[in-house]
Coordinates of C-alpha atoms in Angstrom, one line a residue:
X55 CA 7.1 -44.6 -82.2
X56 CA 8.1 -48.3 -83.0
X57 CA 6.6 -50.8 -80.0
X58 CA 9.0 -51.8 -77.4
X59 CA 9.7 -56.1 -78.7
X60 CA 9.2 -58.5 -76.2
X61 CA 13.1 -58.2 -75.4
X62 CA 13.1 -54.8 -73.6
X63 CA 13.4 -56.0 -69.2
X64 CA 10.2 -54.9 -66.9
X65 CA 12.5 -51.5 -66.5
X66 CA 13.7 -50.7 -69.8
X67 CA 10.0 -51.3 -70.4
X68 CA 9.0 -48.7 -67.3
X69 CA 11.4 -46.0 -68.3
X70 CA 10.4 -45.8 -71.9
X71 CA 6.7 -45.6 -70.8
X72 CA 7.7 -42.5 -68.4
X73 CA 9.9 -40.5 -71.4
X74 CA 6.9 -40.8 -73.7
X75 CA 4.3 -40.1 -71.3
X76 CA 6.1 -36.9 -69.7
X77 CA 7.0 -33.7 -71.4
X78 CA 10.9 -33.4 -72.0
X79 CA 11.2 -31.0 -69.1
X80 CA 10.4 -33.9 -67.3
X81 CA 12.4 -36.3 -68.5
X82 CA 16.0 -36.0 -66.4
X83 CA 17.2 -38.5 -64.1
X84 CA 16.4 -37.3 -60.6
X85 CA 12.7 -37.2 -62.0
X86 CA 12.7 -40.1 -64.3
X87 CA 14.2 -42.2 -61.0
X88 CA 11.1 -41.4 -58.7
X89 CA 8.9 -41.5 -61.3
X90 CA 10.0 -45.3 -61.8
X91 CA 10.6 -46.5 -58.4
X92 CA 14.0 -47.1 -59.0
X93 CA 17.7 -46.3 -57.8
X94 CA 20.0 -43.6 -59.0
X95 CA 22.4 -46.3 -60.6
X96 CA 19.5 -48.5 -61.7
X97 CA 18.1 -46.1 -64.2
X98 CA 21.5 -44.8 -65.2
X99 CA 22.8 -47.8 -66.4
X100 CA 18.9 -49.0 -67.8
X101 CA 19.0 -45.4 -70.1
X102 CA 22.6 -45.9 -71.0
X103 CA 21.8 -49.2 -72.4
X104 CA 18.8 -48.1 -74.0
X105 CA 20.8 -45.5 -75.2
X106 CA 23.1 -47.9 -77.1
X107 CA 20.4 -49.8 -79.0
X108 CA 19.0 -46.7 -80.0
X109 CA 16.0 -45.8 -78.4
X110 CA 16.4 -43.0 -76.9
X111 CA 18.8 -40.3 -76.6
X112 CA 19.9 -36.9 -74.8
X113 CA 20.5 -33.6 -74.4
X114 CA 22.0 -31.0 -72.7
X115 CA 20.4 -28.7 -71.0
X116 CA 21.9 -26.7 -69.0
X117 CA 24.7 -29.6 -67.2
X118 CA 21.4 -31.9 -67.4
X119 CA 20.0 -34.5 -69.3
X120 CA 17.3 -34.1 -70.4
X121 CA 16.1 -38.0 -72.4
X122 CA 13.4 -38.6 -75.3
X123 CA 12.7 -41.7 -77.5
X124 CA 13.7 -41.7 -80.9
X125 CA 12.7 -44.0 -83.8
X126 CA 14.6 -47.3 -84.2
X127 CA 14.6 -50.9 -86.5
X128 CA 16.1 -53.7 -86.2
X129 CA 17.9 -55.3 -89.3
X130 CA 17.7 -59.6 -89.3
X131 CA 20.9 -60.6 -90.4
X132 CA 20.9 -62.6 -94.0
X133 CA 23.3 -65.4 -95.2
X134 CA 25.8 -64.4 -98.2
X135 CA 25.7 -66.5 -101.3
X136 CA 26.9 -69.9 -101.1
X137 CA 30.4 -69.8 -103.5
X138 CA 30.2 -73.4 -105.5
X139 CA 33.9 -74.8 -106.6
X140 CA 33.8 -76.2 -110.6
X141 CA 36.4 -78.8 -108.4
X142 CA 35.5 -80.7 -105.5
X143 CA 37.8 -83.3 -104.4
X144 CA 36.2 -86.0 -101.5
X145 CA 38.2 -84.3 -99.2
X146 CA 36.8 -80.6 -99.8
X147 CA 33.4 -82.2 -100.0
X148 CA 33.5 -83.3 -96.7
X149 CA 34.2 -80.5 -95.3
X150 CA 32.8 -78.4 -97.0
X151 CA 30.0 -81.2 -95.6
X152 CA 31.0 -80.2 -92.2
X153 CA 31.5 -76.4 -92.1
X154 CA 27.3 -76.4 -93.6
X155 CA 26.1 -78.2 -90.8
X156 CA 28.3 -76.5 -88.4
X157 CA 26.6 -73.1 -90.1
X158 CA 23.8 -74.0 -90.0
X159 CA 24.3 -75.3 -86.3
X160 CA 25.1 -71.7 -85.7
X161 CA 22.4 -69.8 -87.3
X162 CA 20.4 -72.6 -85.0
X163 CA 22.1 -71.5 -81.7
X164 CA 21.6 -67.9 -82.6
X165 CA 17.8 -68.4 -82.8
X166 CA 17.7 -70.8 -80.0
X167 CA 18.8 -68.1 -77.9
X168 CA 17.2 -65.4 -79.1
X169 CA 13.8 -67.6 -77.7
X170 CA 15.4 -67.9 -74.5
X171 CA 17.0 -64.7 -74.6
X172 CA 13.7 -63.1 -71.7
X173 CA 15.2 -60.5 -69.8
X174 CA 12.7 -60.8 -66.4
X175 CA 14.5 -64.8 -66.6
X176 CA 17.3 -66.8 -65.7
X177 CA 18.7 -69.8 -67.9
X178 CA 22.0 -71.4 -68.4
X179 CA 22.5 -74.9 -68.2
X180 CA 24.8 -77.3 -67.0
X181 CA 26.8 -80.4 -67.7
X182 CA 27.4 -83.3 -64.8
X183 CA 30.0 -81.7 -63.6
X184 CA 27.5 -78.5 -62.6
X185 CA 30.2 -77.0 -65.7
X186 CA 28.0 -74.1 -67.0
X187 CA 27.3 -74.6 -70.6
X188 CA 24.2 -72.6 -72.1
X189 CA 23.3 -69.5 -71.0
X190 CA 21.0 -66.4 -71.7
X191 CA 21.6 -62.8 -71.8
X192 CA 20.5 -62.1 -68.4
X193 CA 23.3 -65.1 -67.0
X194 CA 25.8 -63.1 -68.4
X195 CA 24.7 -59.5 -67.1
X196 CA 24.2 -60.9 -63.5
X197 CA 26.7 -63.5 -63.3
X198 CA 29.2 -63.2 -66.2
X199 CA 32.3 -65.0 -65.8
X200 CA 31.2 -67.3 -63.3
X201 CA 32.2 -71.0 -65.1
X202 CA 30.8 -73.3 -62.7
X203 CA 27.4 -74.0 -60.6
X204 CA 29.4 -74.0 -57.1
X205 CA 31.2 -70.3 -57.5
X206 CA 27.1 -69.0 -57.5
X207 CA 26.1 -71.1 -54.7
X208 CA 26.2 -70.0 -50.8
X209 CA 28.4 -73.4 -49.5
X210 CA 25.5 -74.2 -47.1
X211 CA 22.9 -74.6 -49.4
X212 CA 25.2 -76.3 -51.8
X213 CA 23.9 -79.7 -50.5
X214 CA 20.1 -78.7 -50.9
X215 CA 21.0 -77.5 -54.8
X216 CA 23.0 -80.9 -55.5
X217 CA 20.8 -83.4 -53.5
X218 CA 18.0 -81.7 -55.9
X219 CA 19.7 -82.1 -58.8
X220 CA 20.9 -85.9 -59.2
X221 CA 17.3 -86.6 -57.7
X222 CA 16.1 -85.9 -60.9
X223 CA 14.5 -88.3 -63.2
X224 CA 13.6 -87.8 -66.9
X225 CA 10.4 -85.7 -67.3
X226 CA 10.7 -85.2 -64.3
X227 CA 11.5 -81.3 -63.1
X228 CA 11.8 -80.0 -59.2
X229 CA 11.8 -76.3 -58.0
X230 CA 13.1 -74.5 -54.8
X231 CA 14.1 -70.8 -53.8
X232 CA 18.2 -70.3 -53.2
X233 CA 20.3 -67.5 -53.1
X234 CA 23.0 -67.0 -56.4
X235 CA 26.5 -64.5 -55.8
X236 CA 26.2 -62.0 -57.8
X237 CA 29.9 -60.7 -56.8
X238 CA 31.6 -61.0 -54.1
X239 CA 29.7 -62.1 -50.9
X240 CA 26.3 -60.5 -52.5
X241 CA 23.7 -62.5 -53.7
X242 CA 20.2 -62.3 -55.4
X243 CA 16.9 -64.0 -54.4
X244 CA 16.0 -66.8 -56.8
X245 CA 12.5 -69.6 -57.5
X246 CA 14.4 -71.9 -59.7
X247 CA 13.0 -74.9 -61.2
X248 CA 15.6 -77.8 -62.1
X249 CA 15.0 -79.7 -65.2
X250 CA 16.8 -82.6 -66.6
X251 CA 18.2 -83.2 -69.9
X252 CA 18.6 -86.4 -72.0
X253 CA 19.8 -87.2 -74.4
X254 CA 20.5 -90.4 -76.5
X255 CA 19.4 -94.5 -74.1
X256 CA 16.8 -91.9 -72.5
X257 CA 20.3 -91.2 -70.1
X258 CA 20.1 -88.1 -67.9
X259 CA 23.3 -85.5 -70.0
X260 CA 22.8 -82.7 -67.8
X261 CA 20.4 -80.1 -65.8
X262 CA 19.0 -77.0 -67.3
X263 CA 17.7 -73.9 -65.1
X264 CA 15.2 -71.8 -65.1
X265 CA 15.2 -68.6 -62.5
X266 CA 12.8 -65.9 -61.9
X267 CA 14.2 -62.8 -59.5
X268 CA 12.5 -62.4 -56.2
X269 CA 13.9 -60.0 -54.8
X270 CA 11.8 -57.2 -56.0
X271 CA 9.2 -58.7 -53.5
X272 CA 11.7 -59.4 -50.8
X273 CA 11.1 -56.4 -49.1
X274 CA 9.9 -55.9 -46.1
X275 CA 7.5 -53.2 -44.6
X276 CA 10.1 -52.6 -41.9
X277 CA 12.8 -51.8 -44.9
X278 CA 10.1 -49.1 -46.7
X279 CA 9.6 -47.6 -43.2
X280 CA 12.4 -46.9 -42.8
X281 CA 13.4 -45.8 -46.3
X282 CA 10.4 -43.9 -46.0
X283 CA 12.3 -42.0 -42.3
X284 CA 15.7 -41.6 -44.4
X285 CA 13.5 -39.4 -47.4
X286 CA 12.1 -37.6 -44.4
X287 CA 15.4 -36.9 -42.7
X288 CA 17.5 -35.8 -46.4
X289 CA 13.8 -33.2 -47.0
X290 CA 14.8 -31.3 -43.7
X291 CA 15.0 -28.4 -44.0
X292 CA 17.8 -27.4 -41.4
X293 CA 20.1 -30.0 -42.6
X294 CA 22.9 -30.6 -40.8
X295 CA 25.2 -33.2 -39.2
X296 CA 21.6 -34.1 -37.4
X297 CA 20.5 -35.8 -40.9
X298 CA 23.3 -37.3 -41.7
X299 CA 22.9 -39.3 -37.6
X300 CA 19.4 -40.4 -38.6
X301 CA 20.9 -41.0 -42.7
X302 CA 22.9 -43.2 -40.7
X303 CA 21.4 -44.7 -38.4
X304 CA 18.8 -46.2 -40.8
X305 CA 21.7 -47.6 -43.1
X306 CA 22.7 -50.0 -39.7
X307 CA 18.7 -50.3 -39.1
X308 CA 19.1 -51.9 -43.0
X309 CA 22.2 -53.6 -42.6
X310 CA 23.8 -53.4 -39.3
X311 CA 27.2 -52.7 -39.2
X312 CA 30.1 -51.9 -37.3
X313 CA 31.7 -48.7 -39.3
X314 CA 29.6 -46.1 -41.4
X315 CA 31.5 -43.2 -43.6
X316 CA 29.4 -40.1 -45.5
X317 CA 32.0 -39.2 -48.4
X318 CA 32.1 -36.4 -50.3
X319 CA 34.6 -36.2 -52.8
X320 CA 35.9 -32.8 -54.7
X321 CA 38.8 -30.7 -56.8
X322 CA 40.3 -34.5 -56.7
X323 CA 39.7 -34.7 -53.0
X324 CA 37.4 -37.4 -50.4
X325 CA 36.3 -35.3 -47.6
X326 CA 34.7 -37.6 -44.9
X327 CA 31.7 -35.5 -44.2
X328 CA 30.2 -37.7 -41.1
X329 CA 31.1 -41.5 -39.5
X330 CA 29.9 -43.8 -36.5
X331 CA 31.5 -44.5 -34.8
X332 CA 33.7 -41.2 -34.8
X333 CA 37.5 -42.1 -35.1
X334 CA 39.5 -39.7 -33.3
X335 CA 42.1 -39.8 -35.7
X336 CA 40.4 -40.2 -39.7
X337 CA 42.9 -39.5 -42.2
X338 CA 44.7 -43.4 -43.2
X339 CA 41.1 -44.3 -42.6
X340 CA 40.3 -42.2 -45.8
X341 CA 43.5 -42.5 -47.6
X342 CA 43.4 -46.2 -47.7
X343 CA 40.0 -46.1 -48.8
X344 CA 40.9 -43.6 -51.7
X345 CA 41.3 -46.7 -54.1
X346 CA 37.8 -48.6 -52.9
X347 CA 35.2 -45.5 -52.6
X348 CA 37.0 -44.5 -56.6
X349 CA 36.2 -47.9 -57.9
X350 CA 32.8 -47.7 -56.9
X351 CA 32.5 -43.8 -57.9
X352 CA 34.0 -44.6 -61.5
X353 CA 31.7 -47.6 -62.4
X354 CA 28.4 -45.5 -61.1
X355 CA 28.0 -49.6 -58.9
X356 CA 28.2 -50.5 -55.3
X357 CA 31.0 -52.9 -55.0
X358 CA 32.1 -55.3 -52.2
X359 CA 35.7 -56.5 -50.5
X360 CA 35.7 -59.8 -48.0
X361 CA 38.9 -60.7 -46.1
X362 CA 42.1 -61.0 -47.9
X363 CA 41.8 -57.6 -49.9
X364 CA 44.4 -55.1 -49.5
X365 CA 42.6 -51.9 -48.5
X366 CA 39.9 -54.2 -46.6
X367 CA 42.5 -55.4 -44.7
X368 CA 44.5 -52.2 -43.9
X369 CA 41.0 -50.6 -42.3
X370 CA 40.7 -53.4 -40.2
X371 CA 43.6 -52.5 -38.9
X372 CA 43.0 -49.5 -38.5
X373 CA 39.8 -49.8 -36.5
X374 CA 41.2 -52.5 -34.8
X375 CA 38.1 -54.6 -35.2
X376 CA 40.0 -58.4 -36.8
X377 CA 35.9 -58.7 -36.7
X378 CA 34.6 -57.9 -39.6
X379 CA 34.1 -59.9 -42.3
X380 CA 32.7 -57.1 -45.5
X381 CA 33.4 -53.9 -46.7
X382 CA 31.1 -51.8 -49.0
X383 CA 32.0 -48.7 -51.3
X384 CA 27.8 -47.0 -52.5
X385 CA 27.7 -44.5 -54.5
X386 CA 26.0 -41.2 -54.3
X387 CA 25.2 -40.6 -57.8
X388 CA 23.9 -37.2 -59.2
X389 CA 23.1 -36.4 -62.5
X390 CA 25.5 -39.1 -64.7
X391 CA 28.3 -38.4 -62.6
X392 CA 29.1 -39.9 -58.2
X393 CA 30.0 -36.9 -55.4
X394 CA 30.6 -39.5 -53.8
X395 CA 30.0 -42.8 -51.5
X396 CA 28.9 -43.9 -48.6
X397 CA 31.4 -46.7 -47.4
X398 CA 30.2 -49.9 -44.7
X399 CA 32.1 -52.2 -43.0
X400 CA 29.9 -55.3 -41.2
X401 CA 29.9 -58.4 -39.7
X402 CA 28.0 -60.6 -41.9
X403 CA 29.4 -63.1 -44.5
X404 CA 27.0 -61.6 -47.3
X405 CA 24.7 -59.8 -48.2
X406 CA 21.8 -60.5 -50.6
X407 CA 20.2 -57.4 -53.9
X408 CA 17.7 -56.1 -51.6
X409 CA 19.8 -55.4 -48.8
X410 CA 21.8 -53.8 -51.8
X411 CA 19.1 -52.1 -53.5
X412 CA 17.2 -50.7 -50.2
X413 CA 21.3 -48.4 -49.4
X414 CA 21.3 -46.9 -53.0
X415 CA 17.7 -46.1 -52.5
X416 CA 19.3 -43.8 -49.4
X417 CA 22.1 -42.9 -51.2
X418 CA 19.3 -41.3 -53.9
X419 CA 18.2 -39.8 -51.1
X420 CA 21.6 -38.1 -49.4
X421 CA 22.6 -37.0 -52.6
X422 CA 20.0 -34.7 -53.2
X423 CA 19.5 -33.9 -49.5
X424 CA 23.6 -32.2 -51.2
X425 CA 22.4 -30.9 -54.1
X426 CA 19.8 -29.3 -52.2
X427 CA 22.8 -28.0 -49.1
X428 CA 25.1 -27.2 -52.0
X429 CA 22.6 -24.8 -53.7
X430 CA 21.4 -23.3 -50.5
X431 CA 25.3 -22.2 -49.6
X432 CA 25.9 -20.7 -52.8
X433 CA 23.0 -18.7 -52.8
X434 CA 24.0 -17.9 -49.4
X435 CA 27.1 -17.0 -50.1
X436 CA 26.0 -14.9 -53.8
X437 CA 24.3 -12.3 -51.7
X438 CA 26.5 -12.2 -49.2
X439 CA 29.0 -11.0 -52.4
X440 CA 26.8 -8.6 -53.8
X441 CA 26.1 -7.2 -50.1
X442 CA 30.0 -6.9 -50.3
X443 CA 30.7 -5.2 -53.6
X444 CA 27.8 -2.8 -52.1
X445 CA 29.5 -2.2 -48.9
X446 CA 33.0 -1.3 -50.6
X447 CA 31.3 1.2 -52.8
X448 CA 30.3 3.2 -50.4
X449 CA 33.7 3.0 -48.6
X450 CA 34.7 3.7 -51.7
X451 CA 33.0 6.8 -52.2
X452 CA 33.0 8.2 -48.6
X453 CA 37.3 8.4 -48.3
X454 CA 40.4 9.3 -51.0
X455 CA 43.1 8.6 -48.2
X456 CA 45.1 5.3 -49.1
X457 CA 45.2 4.5 -45.5
X458 CA 41.1 4.7 -45.0
X459 CA 40.1 3.2 -47.4
X460 CA 42.1 -0.2 -47.5
X461 CA 41.5 -0.3 -43.5
X462 CA 37.8 -0.2 -44.1
X463 CA 37.6 -1.8 -47.4
X464 CA 39.7 -5.4 -46.1
X465 CA 37.5 -4.7 -42.4
X466 CA 33.6 -4.6 -43.9
X467 CA 34.3 -6.9 -47.1
X468 CA 35.9 -10.2 -44.0
X469 CA 32.5 -8.6 -42.3
X470 CA 29.9 -9.3 -45.2
X471 CA 31.3 -12.2 -46.4
X472 CA 31.6 -13.7 -43.4
X473 CA 35.4 -14.1 -43.0
X474 CA 37.4 -14.9 -40.2
X475 CA 40.6 -12.7 -40.7
X476 CA 42.2 -10.6 -44.0
X477 CA 45.0 -9.0 -45.0
X478 CA 46.1 -5.8 -47.5
X479 CA 49.4 -6.4 -49.7
X480 CA 50.3 -3.7 -51.8
X481 CA 53.6 -3.6 -54.1
X482 CA 56.2 -1.4 -53.6
X483 CA 58.5 0.7 -55.7
X484 CA 60.6 -2.1 -55.9
X485 CA 57.1 -4.3 -57.4
X486 CA 58.1 -6.4 -54.2
X487 CA 54.5 -7.3 -51.7
X488 CA 54.7 -5.6 -49.0
X489 CA 51.8 -6.2 -45.8
X490 CA 49.6 -3.2 -46.0
X491 CA 46.7 -3.8 -43.5
X492 CA 45.6 -6.8 -41.7
X493 CA 42.5 -7.6 -39.5
X494 CA 42.1 -10.5 -36.5
X495 CA 45.1 -11.9 -38.2
X496 CA 46.8 -14.8 -34.9
X497 CA 50.0 -12.7 -34.5
X498 CA 51.8 -16.6 -35.9
X499 CA 50.1 -15.6 -39.3
X500 CA 51.1 -11.1 -39.2
X501 CA 54.6 -12.4 -38.2
X502 CA 55.1 -14.5 -41.4
X503 CA 53.0 -11.5 -43.3
X504 CA 55.5 -9.6 -41.9
X505 CA 58.5 -11.4 -43.4
X506 CA 57.0 -12.2 -46.4
X507 CA 56.6 -16.0 -45.4
X508 CA 53.7 -16.5 -47.8
X509 CA 55.2 -15.6 -51.4
X510 CA 55.3 -19.1 -53.4
X511 CA 51.0 -18.7 -52.4
X512 CA 51.1 -15.7 -53.7
X513 CA 52.7 -16.4 -57.5
X514 CA 49.2 -18.4 -58.8
X515 CA 48.0 -15.3 -58.3
X516 CA 50.4 -13.3 -60.2
X517 CA 50.7 -15.2 -62.6
X518 CA 47.6 -16.5 -63.6
X519 CA 46.3 -13.1 -63.2
X520 CA 43.0 -14.5 -61.6
X521 CA 41.3 -15.0 -58.7
X522 CA 42.6 -17.9 -55.9
X523 CA 40.3 -19.9 -53.8
X524 CA 41.1 -22.8 -51.8
X525 CA 38.9 -24.7 -49.2
X526 CA 40.1 -27.7 -47.5
X527 CA 37.9 -29.1 -49.8
X528 CA 39.8 -28.4 -52.5
X529 CA 43.0 -30.7 -53.8
X530 CA 45.0 -27.1 -53.7
X531 CA 44.2 -27.5 -50.1
X532 CA 47.5 -29.5 -49.7
X533 CA 50.1 -26.6 -51.2
X534 CA 48.5 -24.2 -48.4
X535 CA 51.4 -23.3 -45.4
X536 CA 51.2 -25.8 -42.7
X537 CA 50.8 -22.1 -40.1
X538 CA 47.4 -21.0 -42.1
X539 CA 46.0 -25.2 -41.8
X540 CA 47.1 -25.2 -37.8
X541 CA 45.0 -21.8 -37.5
X542 CA 42.0 -23.4 -38.1
X543 CA 41.8 -22.1 -41.9
X544 CA 39.2 -23.5 -44.7
X545 CA 38.5 -21.3 -47.0
X546 CA 40.7 -19.1 -48.4
X547 CA 40.9 -16.1 -50.8
X548 CA 43.1 -14.4 -52.8
X549 CA 41.5 -11.3 -55.1
X550 CA 44.4 -9.9 -57.3
X551 CA 43.6 -6.0 -56.6
X552 CA 44.4 -4.3 -60.4
X553 CA 45.2 -1.3 -61.5
X554 CA 43.7 -1.5 -65.4
X555 CA 46.2 -5.1 -66.3
X556 CA 48.7 -4.4 -63.9
X557 CA 48.4 -6.2 -60.7
X558 CA 49.3 -4.0 -58.2
X559 CA 47.6 -5.5 -54.7
X560 CA 46.1 -9.1 -52.6
X561 CA 43.0 -8.7 -51.0
X562 CA 43.6 -12.3 -48.8
X563 CA 40.8 -13.9 -46.9
X564 CA 40.5 -16.6 -44.6
X565 CA 38.0 -18.5 -42.9
X566 CA 37.6 -21.3 -40.6
X567 CA 34.8 -22.7 -42.8
X568 CA 34.6 -24.3 -46.1
X569 CA 32.9 -21.2 -48.2
X570 CA 30.2 -22.6 -51.6
X571 CA 30.7 -20.3 -54.0
X572 CA 29.8 -20.3 -57.8
X573 CA 31.2 -19.3 -61.0
X574 CA 28.9 -15.7 -60.6
X575 CA 30.1 -15.5 -57.1
X576 CA 33.9 -15.7 -57.7
X577 CA 33.1 -13.4 -60.7
X578 CA 32.1 -10.7 -57.7
X579 CA 34.6 -11.4 -55.8
X580 CA 36.7 -10.4 -58.9
X581 CA 35.5 -7.0 -59.1
X582 CA 35.8 -5.7 -55.5
X583 CA 39.7 -6.4 -56.5
X584 CA 38.9 -4.4 -59.6
X585 CA 37.1 -1.4 -57.4
X586 CA 39.8 -1.1 -54.9
X587 CA 42.1 -1.2 -57.5
X588 CA 40.4 2.3 -59.4
X589 CA 39.5 4.1 -56.1
X590 CA 43.3 3.8 -54.9
X591 CA 44.4 4.4 -58.6
X592 CA 42.3 7.8 -57.8
X593 CA 43.7 8.8 -54.2
X594 CA 47.0 8.4 -55.4
X595 CA 46.6 10.6 -58.2
X596 CA 44.5 13.1 -55.9
X597 CA 48.1 12.6 -54.3
X598 CA 49.6 13.4 -56.7
X599 CA 47.6 16.7 -57.7
X600 CA 47.8 18.3 -54.1
X601 CA 51.8 17.4 -53.9
X602 CA 52.5 19.9 -57.7
X603 CA 49.2 22.4 -56.7

């Protein structure tokens, strides 16, 4: 392995060191994050940078990326040959001379640029108007687009910086601690040294500023204790709303907020998981936050908005709180994509990068919590599908009477799967679906089923010949008839009942809870429809034989 050169940041070296010292199965995003004590967003960003540099590579194992080191080298750029002309006029002589000077200056600039490109140090220069002239790569990374020092400094601290620059004398320097604004009202603390740039006649023509990042040393014992308490809460086996309440409480202690909402995105739909304060009607604020949260999730970075931002103004209107000054969206990252975000609204006029890093670390703990919660639900529902399959088999083996098959099957299935209601439709002689049996259907739904109101809902199953699985977190939930939603149904399953390749009926079930199924569980559920189809075919064949006998 080529030894990492000095152009790598400390974080990059830390990641390389971790990957080099651990077996491949330990080099997934979650484990690298824990092993390097960085946030998931930070580690993911540097993994992509190192991959782009050709220093590391990855391969997929399931849905996870396993990272590993790769050999890499650097090729110095060499100037091409100088083409000489046999006939050179005085004018072209001058142009050639100027071009040669420019050529040499560009190469000299490139060499000087490499010299100041210390990844852990901020370097930039100013002219007499405080316009930013020369910068290193670190400056471009954190302050890209900044053209003047005034754009980076909090108005309250400008006078301090101005006095420090104006009091400089040739051959002297000064230092101070200051916060520079990386993005809208988000500041990072630096210790800077200010040096004069001396030109002809010993006249000061500009200023050089060199800054060292203080964010890692600014985290307090109190903040570490809060992060530890959040980690403990998310690792609790009980989980549920109490865990989210404790996490939001910890977030509020890290950054005092007037509103905090935890959102997850599933099937293209943004769903509110928990909020403080609890709003009677959260639909308007969720709709308004959609674009803002998506920006954070797509970029895998914390984004902010302040007064004047259209979405922020709408949110303030919904909350009827004009004292709010800033809105933040912190992505919840799993593997290399965002599954949701934490939205915080605060009266604070600015936050520093330490606050942001703290919130991102809390977000990482939430990501792990939601992952375990989802896997636990999937495991439980998988077991339930196996039990339901077994029970349906027992029912089908115990009777050959069609009405008994249908009644016992729907009762057994909704009971073992934990659904609240269910019904079975079968095709009649005209190939039209007709309600045959039902269990626990509210009267209004039962009447609508008898009247054939839900034929459009069944059309998707009939066209695709596959199971339909919709939850309140799915984008397709908007397509469900309002009468179903009014009865509190949050999960809808429509299983095709097949005889060979032909659909002869549908088993429909509704639950007032969100049911989480993986692909294997859905395949198990589909087999229940196949079992019913075979049983009905045997029942009808036996009936025909009896009638003919």
